[in-house]
């Protein structure tokens, strides 16, 4: 009965006119920006993050969640129509989705993606509602030593699931942790790495890092890619799948939902892993293996279901442990903190309306996605024809204005320019910015719990090994690091991410 009462509280919060309106607006904006080639959910959420900071916390988070899964759906739209996935997890969708579009079956491909996403989102929301409270209860028994080990484990696993070189991912996490230490010491107030700049005493602004590294840098990268700028979408006719299509997508949707719900909680790239695993499973068990890569509708329905289920369950570690599973969740952590809320196990007790309202809004957002996107496919297609030389300056302008409006400080605008250039250089060097953002968000948490644990134990580092949960987490972190550098695993990672690109 407690779960039912909590869900009623959630829906009573999420169904407030203001919250439904901003959920709809988030889904609409997320899809509108996410449908643009080369701009995935992370860049979309980063650039639209500033507009939510003047809202009530629950409204802001509902809107950001809507932006997130709206952008994810937009990314699958571009993957199907013009073979340009908006993010890595949509790369699998492009394999068969675009082939279907070339055969004049873009409508059924988009419908399969929409139906699979809706079903997976609904199931994953139920999983989130059921799994989050007991996990939050366990997390309340965590002390500083356990939290330090948990954060370290999350960072190590994110290295294992990061794209490309594990060494570069480790370097990006280290750089992110270093940037997170800029400002005044949390216990003594001593300035660190401020170089005499008054603006750095409060630390580097999270929004500046996010908008610069994921918004500006992504735009700079896309501007040099001629293919991104001139592709024209395929025509879209006949949205509803045939009876044969409907029969063929049932199994992939069910299997993709289960895989995505389980893998979505993994730190780093669980949603990417879910999509690729779903595609591999469908191809392996299918009696039409020769169709995969040439327009198999199972290759669209399965990965899209897995992707959306993983997107929803990635909120589980965020809401219960305060740990982001991937960069978008790191942005959500920033949104929590900006609104004066510390994400973690206390949220469910301290802010029950926010916690359950956010969960309920996910189902409402998925309904809005289906009702909104299929009828508006024609508009998204026309948006894809807007010249980039017109579109991208407008996006940069809105990002700069939104960032400036937070503190009315020109320094924040200079910061997004700096981090935009830094992100672009890192991308050109083959380094992914995503681990950097995870390190930047989790670094202060890592440092605070390390120092608290050592203060409580009077400087005895064995406290991390003598507490059972902490010792197990450290052991798992060490195992993940060893597995990452094994030749067979490293070769498999290279193969997966080469296929993805």
CSV table of C-alpha atoms in Angstrom, one decimal:
chain,number,residue,atom,x,y,z
A,1,UNK,CA,0.0,0.0,0.0
A,2,UNK,CA,2.9,2.3,0.7
A,3,UNK,CA,4.0,2.1,-3.0
A,4,UNK,CA,0.5,2.8,-4.1
A,5,UNK,CA,0.2,5.8,-1.8
A,6,UNK,CA,3.6,7.1,-3.0
A,7,UNK,CA,2.6,6.8,-6.6
A,8,UNK,CA,-0.7,8.6,-6.0
A,9,UNK,CA,1.4,11.4,-4.4
A,10,UNK,CA,3.7,11.4,-7.4
A,11,UNK,CA,0.9,11.6,-9.9
A,12,UNK,CA,-0.9,14.3,-7.9
A,13,UNK,CA,2.4,16.3,-8.2
A,14,UNK,CA,3.2,15.5,-11.8
A,15,UNK,CA,-0.3,16.2,-13.0
A,16,UNK,CA,-0.4,19.7,-11.7
A,17,UNK,CA,-1.0,22.0,-14.7
A,18,UNK,CA,2.3,23.7,-14.4
A,19,UNK,CA,4.3,20.5,-14.2
A,20,UNK,CA,2.4,18.9,-17.2
A,21,UNK,CA,3.0,22.1,-19.2
A,22,UNK,CA,6.7,22.1,-18.5
A,23,UNK,CA,7.0,18.3,-19.1
A,24,UNK,CA,5.4,18.9,-22.5
A,25,UNK,CA,7.7,21.8,-23.1
A,26,UNK,CA,10.7,19.7,-22.1
A,27,UNK,CA,9.8,16.9,-24.4
A,28,UNK,CA,9.1,19.3,-27.3
A,29,UNK,CA,12.4,21.2,-26.8
A,30,UNK,CA,14.4,18.1,-26.2
A,31,UNK,CA,13.1,16.5,-29.4
A,32,UNK,CA,13.5,19.8,-31.4
A,33,UNK,CA,17.1,20.2,-30.5
A,34,UNK,CA,17.9,16.4,-30.3
A,35,UNK,CA,16.6,15.9,-33.8
A,36,UNK,CA,19.4,18.1,-35.2
A,37,UNK,CA,22.3,16.0,-36.6
A,38,UNK,CA,25.3,15.6,-34.2
A,39,UNK,CA,23.6,17.0,-31.1
A,40,UNK,CA,22.8,14.2,-28.7
A,41,UNK,CA,20.9,14.2,-25.3
A,42,UNK,CA,24.0,15.4,-23.3
A,43,UNK,CA,24.6,18.5,-25.4
A,44,UNK,CA,20.8,19.2,-25.5
A,45,UNK,CA,20.4,19.0,-21.7
A,46,UNK,CA,23.6,21.0,-21.2
A,47,UNK,CA,22.4,23.8,-23.4
A,48,UNK,CA,18.9,23.9,-22.1
A,49,UNK,CA,19.9,23.5,-18.4
A,50,UNK,CA,20.1,27.2,-17.6
A,51,UNK,CA,16.4,27.9,-18.6
A,52,UNK,CA,15.2,25.7,-15.7
A,53,UNK,CA,17.0,27.4,-12.8
A,54,UNK,CA,14.3,29.9,-12.0
A,55,UNK,CA,11.6,27.2,-11.7
A,56,UNK,CA,10.5,25.3,-8.6
A,57,UNK,CA,12.8,22.3,-8.0
A,58,UNK,CA,10.2,19.6,-9.0
A,59,UNK,CA,9.2,21.5,-12.1
A,60,UNK,CA,12.8,22.1,-13.2
A,61,UNK,CA,13.7,18.4,-12.8
A,62,UNK,CA,10.5,17.2,-14.5
A,63,UNK,CA,11.3,19.5,-17.4
A,64,UNK,CA,15.0,18.3,-17.6
A,65,UNK,CA,13.9,14.7,-17.5
A,66,UNK,CA,11.5,15.5,-20.4
A,67,UNK,CA,14.3,17.2,-22.3
A,68,UNK,CA,16.5,14.1,-21.8
A,69,UNK,CA,14.1,11.5,-23.2
A,70,UNK,CA,12.8,13.9,-25.8
A,71,UNK,CA,16.4,14.4,-27.0
A,72,UNK,CA,16.9,10.6,-27.0
A,73,UNK,CA,13.9,10.1,-29.2
A,74,UNK,CA,15.1,13.0,-31.5
A,75,UNK,CA,18.5,11.2,-31.8
A,76,UNK,CA,16.8,8.0,-33.1
A,77,UNK,CA,14.8,10.1,-35.6
A,78,UNK,CA,17.9,11.4,-37.3
A,79,UNK,CA,19.5,8.0,-37.1
A,80,UNK,CA,16.6,6.5,-39.1
A,81,UNK,CA,16.0,9.4,-41.5
A,82,UNK,CA,19.5,10.5,-42.4
A,83,UNK,CA,21.8,7.9,-40.9
A,84,UNK,CA,23.3,10.3,-38.4
A,85,UNK,CA,22.6,9.1,-34.8
A,86,UNK,CA,22.3,11.9,-32.3
A,87,UNK,CA,24.2,9.8,-29.7
A,88,UNK,CA,26.2,6.7,-29.4
A,89,UNK,CA,23.4,4.4,-28.2
A,90,UNK,CA,21.3,5.4,-31.4
A,91,UNK,CA,24.2,4.2,-33.6
A,92,UNK,CA,22.7,0.7,-33.7
A,93,UNK,CA,19.3,2.0,-34.7
A,94,UNK,CA,20.8,3.6,-37.8
A,95,UNK,CA,22.1,0.2,-39.0
A,96,UNK,CA,18.6,-1.1,-39.9
A,97,UNK,CA,16.5,2.0,-39.4
A,98,UNK,CA,18.1,4.0,-42.2
A,99,UNK,CA,18.0,1.0,-44.5
A,100,UNK,CA,14.2,0.8,-43.9
A,101,UNK,CA,14.0,4.5,-44.7
A,102,UNK,CA,15.9,4.0,-48.0
A,103,UNK,CA,13.4,1.3,-48.9
A,104,UNK,CA,10.5,3.8,-48.3
A,105,UNK,CA,9.7,2.3,-44.9
A,106,UNK,CA,10.8,5.2,-42.6
A,107,UNK,CA,7.3,5.4,-41.2
A,108,UNK,CA,7.2,1.8,-39.8
A,109,UNK,CA,10.8,2.3,-38.5
A,110,UNK,CA,9.8,5.4,-36.6
A,111,UNK,CA,6.6,3.9,-35.3
A,112,UNK,CA,8.5,0.8,-34.1
A,113,UNK,CA,11.0,3.0,-32.3
A,114,UNK,CA,8.2,5.0,-30.7
A,115,UNK,CA,6.1,2.0,-29.6
A,116,UNK,CA,9.2,0.2,-28.3
A,117,UNK,CA,10.4,3.4,-26.4
A,118,UNK,CA,6.9,3.9,-24.8
A,119,UNK,CA,6.6,0.3,-23.6
A,120,UNK,CA,10.1,0.1,-22.3
A,121,UNK,CA,9.8,3.5,-20.6
A,122,UNK,CA,6.6,2.4,-18.9
A,123,UNK,CA,8.1,-0.9,-17.6
A,124,UNK,CA,11.3,0.8,-16.6
A,125,UNK,CA,9.4,3.5,-14.6
A,126,UNK,CA,7.7,0.7,-12.7
A,127,UNK,CA,11.1,-0.9,-12.0
A,128,UNK,CA,12.4,2.4,-10.8
A,129,UNK,CA,9.4,2.9,-8.5
A,130,UNK,CA,9.8,-0.6,-7.0
A,131,UNK,CA,13.6,-0.7,-6.7
A,132,UNK,CA,14.4,2.8,-5.6
A,133,UNK,CA,12.9,2.8,-2.0
A,134,UNK,CA,14.7,-0.4,-0.7
A,135,UNK,CA,18.0,0.7,-2.3
A,136,UNK,CA,17.7,4.1,-0.7
A,137,UNK,CA,17.1,2.3,2.6
A,138,UNK,CA,20.3,0.4,2.2
A,139,UNK,CA,22.2,3.5,1.2
A,140,UNK,CA,21.2,5.3,4.4
A,141,UNK,CA,23.4,2.8,6.3
A,142,UNK,CA,26.5,3.9,4.3
A,143,UNK,CA,29.2,5.9,6.1
A,144,UNK,CA,31.9,8.1,4.6
A,145,UNK,CA,34.2,5.0,3.9
A,146,UNK,CA,31.4,3.2,2.0
A,147,UNK,CA,30.5,6.3,0.0
A,148,UNK,CA,34.2,6.9,-1.0
A,149,UNK,CA,34.5,3.3,-2.1
A,150,UNK,CA,31.2,3.5,-4.0
A,151,UNK,CA,32.2,6.7,-5.9
A,152,UNK,CA,35.6,5.2,-6.7
A,153,UNK,CA,33.9,2.0,-8.0
A,154,UNK,CA,31.5,4.1,-10.2
A,155,UNK,CA,34.4,6.0,-11.7
A,156,UNK,CA,36.4,2.8,-12.4
A,157,UNK,CA,33.4,1.1,-14.0
A,158,UNK,CA,32.8,4.2,-16.2
A,159,UNK,CA,36.4,3.8,-17.5
A,160,UNK,CA,35.6,0.2,-18.5
A,161,UNK,CA,32.5,1.3,-20.4
A,162,UNK,CA,34.0,4.5,-21.9
A,163,UNK,CA,34.5,4.8,-25.6
A,164,UNK,CA,38.1,4.4,-26.9
A,165,UNK,CA,41.3,4.2,-24.9
A,166,UNK,CA,40.9,3.2,-21.2
A,167,UNK,CA,44.0,5.2,-20.4
A,168,UNK,CA,42.6,8.4,-22.0
A,169,UNK,CA,39.3,7.8,-20.1
A,170,UNK,CA,41.3,7.5,-16.8
A,171,UNK,CA,43.2,10.7,-17.7
A,172,UNK,CA,39.9,12.5,-18.4
A,173,UNK,CA,38.5,11.4,-15.0
A,174,UNK,CA,41.6,12.6,-13.3
A,175,UNK,CA,41.4,16.0,-15.0
A,176,UNK,CA,37.7,16.3,-14.0
A,177,UNK,CA,38.5,15.5,-10.4
A,178,UNK,CA,41.3,18.1,-10.5
A,179,UNK,CA,39.0,20.7,-11.9
A,180,UNK,CA,36.5,19.8,-9.1
A,181,UNK,CA,39.1,20.8,-6.5
A,182,UNK,CA,39.4,24.4,-7.7
A,183,UNK,CA,38.1,26.9,-5.1
A,184,UNK,CA,38.3,27.0,-1.4
A,185,UNK,CA,39.2,24.0,0.7
A,186,UNK,CA,36.0,22.4,2.1
A,187,UNK,CA,37.4,22.3,5.7
A,188,UNK,CA,40.0,25.0,6.0
A,189,UNK,CA,38.8,27.5,3.4
A,190,UNK,CA,42.3,27.7,1.9
A,191,UNK,CA,42.1,28.8,-1.8
A,192,UNK,CA,43.3,26.1,-4.2
A,193,UNK,CA,44.2,26.7,-7.9
A,194,UNK,CA,42.5,30.1,-8.1
A,195,UNK,CA,45.5,32.0,-9.5
A,196,UNK,CA,44.3,35.1,-7.8
A,197,UNK,CA,41.0,35.1,-9.7
A,198,UNK,CA,38.2,36.2,-7.4
A,199,UNK,CA,35.6,34.3,-9.5
A,200,UNK,CA,37.3,31.0,-8.9
A,201,UNK,CA,37.0,31.1,-5.1
A,202,UNK,CA,33.6,29.5,-5.2
A,203,UNK,CA,34.8,26.8,-7.7
A,204,UNK,CA,34.3,26.4,-11.4
A,205,UNK,CA,30.7,26.8,-12.3
A,206,UNK,CA,29.1,23.4,-13.3
A,207,UNK,CA,26.9,25.0,-16.0
A,208,UNK,CA,29.9,26.6,-17.7
A,209,UNK,CA,31.7,23.3,-17.9
A,210,UNK,CA,28.7,21.4,-19.1
A,211,UNK,CA,27.6,23.9,-21.8
A,212,UNK,CA,31.2,24.4,-23.0
A,213,UNK,CA,32.3,20.8,-23.1
A,214,UNK,CA,29.1,19.4,-24.5
A,215,UNK,CA,27.4,22.2,-26.3
A,216,UNK,CA,30.0,24.5,-27.8
A,217,UNK,CA,32.6,21.7,-28.4
A,218,UNK,CA,30.0,19.5,-30.1
A,219,UNK,CA,29.0,22.4,-32.4
A,220,UNK,CA,32.6,23.1,-33.3
A,221,UNK,CA,33.1,19.4,-34.1
A,222,UNK,CA,30.0,19.3,-36.3
A,223,UNK,CA,30.9,22.4,-38.2
A,224,UNK,CA,34.0,20.7,-39.7
A,225,UNK,CA,32.0,17.6,-40.7
A,226,UNK,CA,30.6,18.3,-44.2
A,227,UNK,CA,28.4,15.2,-44.1
A,228,UNK,CA,26.6,16.4,-41.0
A,229,UNK,CA,25.7,19.7,-42.7
A,230,UNK,CA,24.4,18.6,-46.1
A,231,UNK,CA,22.5,15.4,-45.6
A,232,UNK,CA,18.8,15.5,-46.5
A,233,UNK,CA,16.2,13.3,-44.8
A,234,UNK,CA,14.3,10.6,-46.5
A,235,UNK,CA,10.6,11.0,-47.2
A,236,UNK,CA,8.2,9.6,-44.6
A,237,UNK,CA,5.0,7.9,-45.6
A,238,UNK,CA,2.7,5.3,-43.9
A,239,UNK,CA,3.6,5.5,-40.2
A,240,UNK,CA,1.7,2.5,-39.0
A,241,UNK,CA,3.5,-0.9,-39.2
A,242,UNK,CA,1.9,-3.8,-41.0
A,243,UNK,CA,0.5,-6.8,-39.2
A,244,UNK,CA,3.7,-8.7,-40.0
A,245,UNK,CA,5.8,-5.9,-38.6
A,246,UNK,CA,3.8,-5.8,-35.4
A,247,UNK,CA,4.2,-9.5,-34.9
A,248,UNK,CA,8.0,-9.3,-35.5
A,249,UNK,CA,8.6,-6.4,-33.0
A,250,UNK,CA,6.9,-7.9,-29.9
A,251,UNK,CA,9.7,-10.2,-28.9
A,252,UNK,CA,12.5,-7.7,-29.5
A,253,UNK,CA,10.6,-5.0,-27.5
A,254,UNK,CA,10.2,-7.4,-24.5
A,255,UNK,CA,13.8,-8.6,-24.6
A,256,UNK,CA,15.2,-5.1,-25.2
A,257,UNK,CA,13.2,-3.8,-22.3
A,258,UNK,CA,14.5,-6.4,-19.9
A,259,UNK,CA,18.2,-5.9,-21.0
A,260,UNK,CA,17.9,-2.1,-20.9
A,261,UNK,CA,16.3,-2.1,-17.4
A,262,UNK,CA,19.1,-4.2,-16.1
A,263,UNK,CA,22.1,-2.5,-17.8
A,264,UNK,CA,20.9,1.1,-17.4
A,265,UNK,CA,22.1,1.3,-13.8
A,266,UNK,CA,25.7,0.6,-14.8
A,267,UNK,CA,28.0,3.7,-14.5
A,268,UNK,CA,29.5,5.1,-17.7
A,269,UNK,CA,27.9,3.7,-20.8
A,270,UNK,CA,25.2,1.3,-19.6
A,271,UNK,CA,22.7,2.7,-22.1
A,272,UNK,CA,25.2,2.2,-25.0
A,273,UNK,CA,25.9,-1.3,-23.8
A,274,UNK,CA,22.1,-2.1,-23.6
A,275,UNK,CA,21.6,-1.0,-27.2
A,276,UNK,CA,24.5,-3.0,-28.6
A,277,UNK,CA,23.6,-6.1,-26.5
A,278,UNK,CA,20.0,-6.0,-27.6
A,279,UNK,CA,21.0,-5.8,-31.3
A,280,UNK,CA,23.5,-8.7,-30.8
A,281,UNK,CA,20.9,-10.8,-29.1
A,282,UNK,CA,18.2,-10.2,-31.8
A,283,UNK,CA,20.7,-10.9,-34.6
A,284,UNK,CA,21.8,-14.1,-32.9
A,285,UNK,CA,18.4,-15.6,-32.2
A,286,UNK,CA,16.7,-14.4,-35.4
A,287,UNK,CA,15.7,-16.7,-38.2
A,288,UNK,CA,16.3,-13.8,-40.6
A,289,UNK,CA,19.9,-13.0,-39.8
A,290,UNK,CA,20.6,-12.1,-43.3
A,291,UNK,CA,18.2,-9.2,-43.1
A,292,UNK,CA,20.1,-7.5,-40.3
A,293,UNK,CA,21.9,-4.5,-41.6
A,294,UNK,CA,19.5,-4.4,-44.6
A,295,UNK,CA,16.3,-3.2,-43.0
A,296,UNK,CA,15.3,-5.7,-40.3
A,297,UNK,CA,12.6,-4.1,-38.1
A,298,UNK,CA,13.8,-6.1,-35.1
A,299,UNK,CA,17.1,-4.2,-35.4
A,300,UNK,CA,15.1,-1.0,-34.7
A,301,UNK,CA,12.6,-2.1,-32.1
A,302,UNK,CA,15.0,-4.0,-29.8
A,303,UNK,CA,17.8,-1.5,-29.4
A,304,UNK,CA,15.4,1.4,-29.1
A,305,UNK,CA,13.5,-0.4,-26.3
A,306,UNK,CA,16.8,-1.2,-24.6
A,307,UNK,CA,17.9,2.4,-24.9
A,308,UNK,CA,14.8,3.9,-23.5
A,309,UNK,CA,14.5,1.4,-20.6
A,310,UNK,CA,18.2,2.1,-19.7
A,311,UNK,CA,17.5,5.8,-19.8
A,312,UNK,CA,14.8,5.5,-17.2
A,313,UNK,CA,16.6,3.0,-14.9
A,314,UNK,CA,19.7,5.2,-15.0
A,315,UNK,CA,17.8,7.4,-12.5
A,316,UNK,CA,18.0,4.6,-9.9
A,317,UNK,CA,21.6,5.3,-8.8
A,318,UNK,CA,21.0,9.0,-9.0
A,319,UNK,CA,17.9,9.1,-6.8
A,320,UNK,CA,19.0,6.5,-4.3
A,321,UNK,CA,22.8,6.9,-4.1
A,322,UNK,CA,23.4,10.4,-5.5
A,323,UNK,CA,25.7,8.9,-8.2
A,324,UNK,CA,25.3,9.7,-11.9
A,325,UNK,CA,25.3,6.7,-14.2
A,326,UNK,CA,26.3,8.8,-17.2
A,327,UNK,CA,26.9,12.4,-18.3
A,328,UNK,CA,23.2,13.4,-18.5
A,329,UNK,CA,22.7,12.2,-14.9
A,330,UNK,CA,25.7,14.2,-13.9
A,331,UNK,CA,23.9,17.3,-15.3
A,332,UNK,CA,20.9,16.2,-13.3
A,333,UNK,CA,23.1,16.1,-10.2
A,334,UNK,CA,24.1,19.7,-11.0
A,335,UNK,CA,20.4,20.7,-11.3
A,336,UNK,CA,19.7,19.1,-7.9
A,337,UNK,CA,22.5,21.0,-6.3
A,338,UNK,CA,21.6,24.4,-7.9
A,339,UNK,CA,18.2,24.0,-6.4
A,340,UNK,CA,19.6,23.3,-2.9
A,341,UNK,CA,18.9,19.6,-2.9
A,342,UNK,CA,21.5,17.0,-2.2
A,343,UNK,CA,20.8,14.0,-4.4
A,344,UNK,CA,21.0,10.7,-2.5
A,345,UNK,CA,19.0,8.4,-0.2
A,346,UNK,CA,17.6,11.3,1.9
A,347,UNK,CA,15.7,12.7,-1.0
A,348,UNK,CA,12.9,10.1,-0.8
A,349,UNK,CA,12.2,11.1,2.8
A,350,UNK,CA,13.0,14.8,2.7
A,351,UNK,CA,11.4,15.6,-0.6
A,352,UNK,CA,8.8,12.8,-1.3
A,353,UNK,CA,6.7,15.0,-3.6
A,354,UNK,CA,9.8,15.7,-5.7
A,355,UNK,CA,11.0,12.1,-5.7
A,356,UNK,CA,7.7,10.4,-6.6
A,357,UNK,CA,6.6,13.4,-8.8
A,358,UNK,CA,9.7,12.9,-10.9
A,359,UNK,CA,9.0,9.2,-11.3
A,360,UNK,CA,5.4,9.7,-12.2
A,361,UNK,CA,6.3,12.4,-14.7
A,362,UNK,CA,8.5,9.9,-16.7
A,363,UNK,CA,5.4,7.9,-17.6
A,364,UNK,CA,3.5,11.1,-18.5
A,365,UNK,CA,6.5,12.3,-20.6
A,366,UNK,CA,6.6,9.0,-22.5
A,367,UNK,CA,2.9,9.4,-23.3
A,368,UNK,CA,3.5,12.9,-24.5
A,369,UNK,CA,6.4,11.7,-26.6
A,370,UNK,CA,4.2,9.3,-28.6
A,371,UNK,CA,1.4,11.8,-28.9
A,372,UNK,CA,3.7,14.6,-30.0
A,373,UNK,CA,6.3,13.0,-32.2
A,374,UNK,CA,4.6,10.8,-34.7
A,375,UNK,CA,2.2,13.6,-35.9
A,376,UNK,CA,5.1,16.1,-36.0
A,377,UNK,CA,7.5,14.0,-38.1
A,378,UNK,CA,7.0,16.4,-41.0
A,379,UNK,CA,8.1,19.4,-38.9
A,380,UNK,CA,11.2,17.6,-37.7
A,381,UNK,CA,12.1,16.7,-41.3
A,382,UNK,CA,11.8,20.4,-42.3
A,383,UNK,CA,13.9,21.4,-39.3
A,384,UNK,CA,16.7,19.2,-40.6
A,385,UNK,CA,16.8,21.5,-43.7
A,386,UNK,CA,17.7,24.6,-41.8
A,387,UNK,CA,21.3,25.6,-42.8
A,388,UNK,CA,23.8,25.1,-40.0
A,389,UNK,CA,25.3,28.5,-40.6
A,390,UNK,CA,22.0,29.9,-39.4
A,391,UNK,CA,21.2,27.3,-36.7
A,392,UNK,CA,24.4,27.0,-34.8
A,393,UNK,CA,25.0,30.7,-34.0
A,394,UNK,CA,21.5,30.8,-32.6
A,395,UNK,CA,22.1,27.8,-30.4
A,396,UNK,CA,25.4,29.3,-29.1
A,397,UNK,CA,23.6,32.7,-28.5
A,398,UNK,CA,20.9,31.0,-26.4
A,399,UNK,CA,23.4,29.0,-24.5
A,400,UNK,CA,25.5,32.1,-23.7
A,401,UNK,CA,22.4,34.1,-22.6
A,402,UNK,CA,21.2,31.3,-20.5
A,403,UNK,CA,24.5,30.9,-18.7
A,404,UNK,CA,24.9,34.6,-18.2
A,405,UNK,CA,21.4,34.9,-16.7
A,406,UNK,CA,22.4,32.6,-13.8
A,407,UNK,CA,24.8,35.0,-12.0
A,408,UNK,CA,24.7,38.0,-14.4
A,409,UNK,CA,28.5,37.6,-14.6
A,410,UNK,CA,30.4,37.9,-17.9
A,411,UNK,CA,33.0,35.5,-16.5
A,412,UNK,CA,30.6,32.6,-16.9
A,413,UNK,CA,30.4,33.4,-20.7
A,414,UNK,CA,34.2,33.5,-21.0
A,415,UNK,CA,34.2,30.1,-19.1
A,416,UNK,CA,31.9,28.4,-21.6
A,417,UNK,CA,34.1,29.7,-24.5
A,418,UNK,CA,37.2,28.3,-22.7
A,419,UNK,CA,35.7,24.9,-22.0
A,420,UNK,CA,34.2,24.8,-25.5
A,421,UNK,CA,37.7,25.2,-27.0
A,422,UNK,CA,39.1,22.7,-24.4
A,423,UNK,CA,36.4,20.2,-25.2
A,424,UNK,CA,37.1,20.6,-28.9
A,425,UNK,CA,40.8,20.1,-28.5
A,426,UNK,CA,40.2,17.0,-26.3
A,427,UNK,CA,37.9,15.5,-29.0
A,428,UNK,CA,40.5,16.1,-31.7
A,429,UNK,CA,43.0,14.3,-29.5
A,430,UNK,CA,40.7,11.3,-29.2
A,431,UNK,CA,39.6,12.0,-25.6
A,432,UNK,CA,35.9,11.8,-24.7
A,433,UNK,CA,34.7,14.7,-22.5
A,434,UNK,CA,32.1,12.5,-20.8
A,435,UNK,CA,34.5,10.9,-18.2
A,436,UNK,CA,35.8,14.4,-17.4
A,437,UNK,CA,32.3,15.6,-16.5
A,438,UNK,CA,31.7,12.5,-14.3
A,439,UNK,CA,35.1,13.2,-12.5
A,440,UNK,CA,34.2,16.9,-12.1
A,441,UNK,CA,30.8,16.1,-10.5
A,442,UNK,CA,32.0,13.2,-8.4
A,443,UNK,CA,35.4,14.6,-7.5
A,444,UNK,CA,34.3,16.8,-4.6
A,445,UNK,CA,32.1,13.9,-3.2
A,446,UNK,CA,35.1,11.6,-3.5
A,447,UNK,CA,37.4,14.1,-1.6
A,448,UNK,CA,34.8,15.0,1.1
A,449,UNK,CA,34.1,11.3,2.0
A,450,UNK,CA,37.8,10.4,1.9
A,451,UNK,CA,38.7,13.2,4.3
A,452,UNK,CA,35.6,12.5,6.6
A,453,UNK,CA,36.5,8.8,6.8
A,454,UNK,CA,40.1,9.6,7.7
A,455,UNK,CA,39.0,12.2,10.3
A,456,UNK,CA,36.6,9.7,11.9
A,457,UNK,CA,39.3,7.0,11.9
A,458,UNK,CA,42.0,9.4,13.2
A,459,UNK,CA,44.0,9.1,10.0
A,460,UNK,CA,43.9,5.2,9.8
A,461,UNK,CA,43.5,4.3,6.1
A,462,UNK,CA,42.6,0.7,7.0
A,463,UNK,CA,39.1,1.9,7.7
A,464,UNK,CA,38.3,1.4,4.0
A,465,UNK,CA,39.3,-2.3,4.3
A,466,UNK,CA,37.9,-3.1,7.7
A,467,UNK,CA,34.4,-2.1,6.9
A,468,UNK,CA,32.8,-5.0,4.9
A,469,UNK,CA,30.8,-3.0,2.3
A,470,UNK,CA,33.7,-0.6,1.6
A,471,UNK,CA,36.1,-3.6,1.2
A,472,UNK,CA,33.7,-5.3,-1.2
A,473,UNK,CA,33.3,-2.2,-3.3
A,474,UNK,CA,37.1,-1.6,-3.4
A,475,UNK,CA,37.6,-5.2,-4.4
A,476,UNK,CA,35.0,-4.8,-7.2
A,477,UNK,CA,36.7,-1.6,-8.4
A,478,UNK,CA,40.1,-3.4,-8.5
A,479,UNK,CA,38.5,-6.3,-10.5
A,480,UNK,CA,36.9,-3.9,-12.9
A,481,UNK,CA,40.2,-2.2,-13.5
A,482,UNK,CA,42.0,-5.5,-14.1
A,483,UNK,CA,39.3,-6.7,-16.4
A,484,UNK,CA,39.5,-3.5,-18.4
A,485,UNK,CA,43.2,-3.9,-19.2
A,486,UNK,CA,43.0,-7.6,-20.1
A,487,UNK,CA,43.9,-8.0,-23.8
A,488,UNK,CA,40.7,-9.9,-24.8
A,489,UNK,CA,38.4,-7.3,-23.1
A,490,UNK,CA,40.4,-4.4,-24.5
A,491,UNK,CA,40.1,-5.9,-28.0
A,492,UNK,CA,36.3,-6.4,-27.6
A,493,UNK,CA,35.9,-2.8,-26.4
A,494,UNK,CA,37.8,-1.6,-29.5
A,495,UNK,CA,35.6,-3.7,-31.7
A,496,UNK,CA,32.3,-2.4,-30.2
A,497,UNK,CA,33.2,1.3,-30.3
A,498,UNK,CA,34.7,1.0,-33.8
A,499,UNK,CA,31.3,-0.4,-35.0
A,500,UNK,CA,29.5,2.3,-33.1
A,501,UNK,CA,31.4,5.1,-34.8
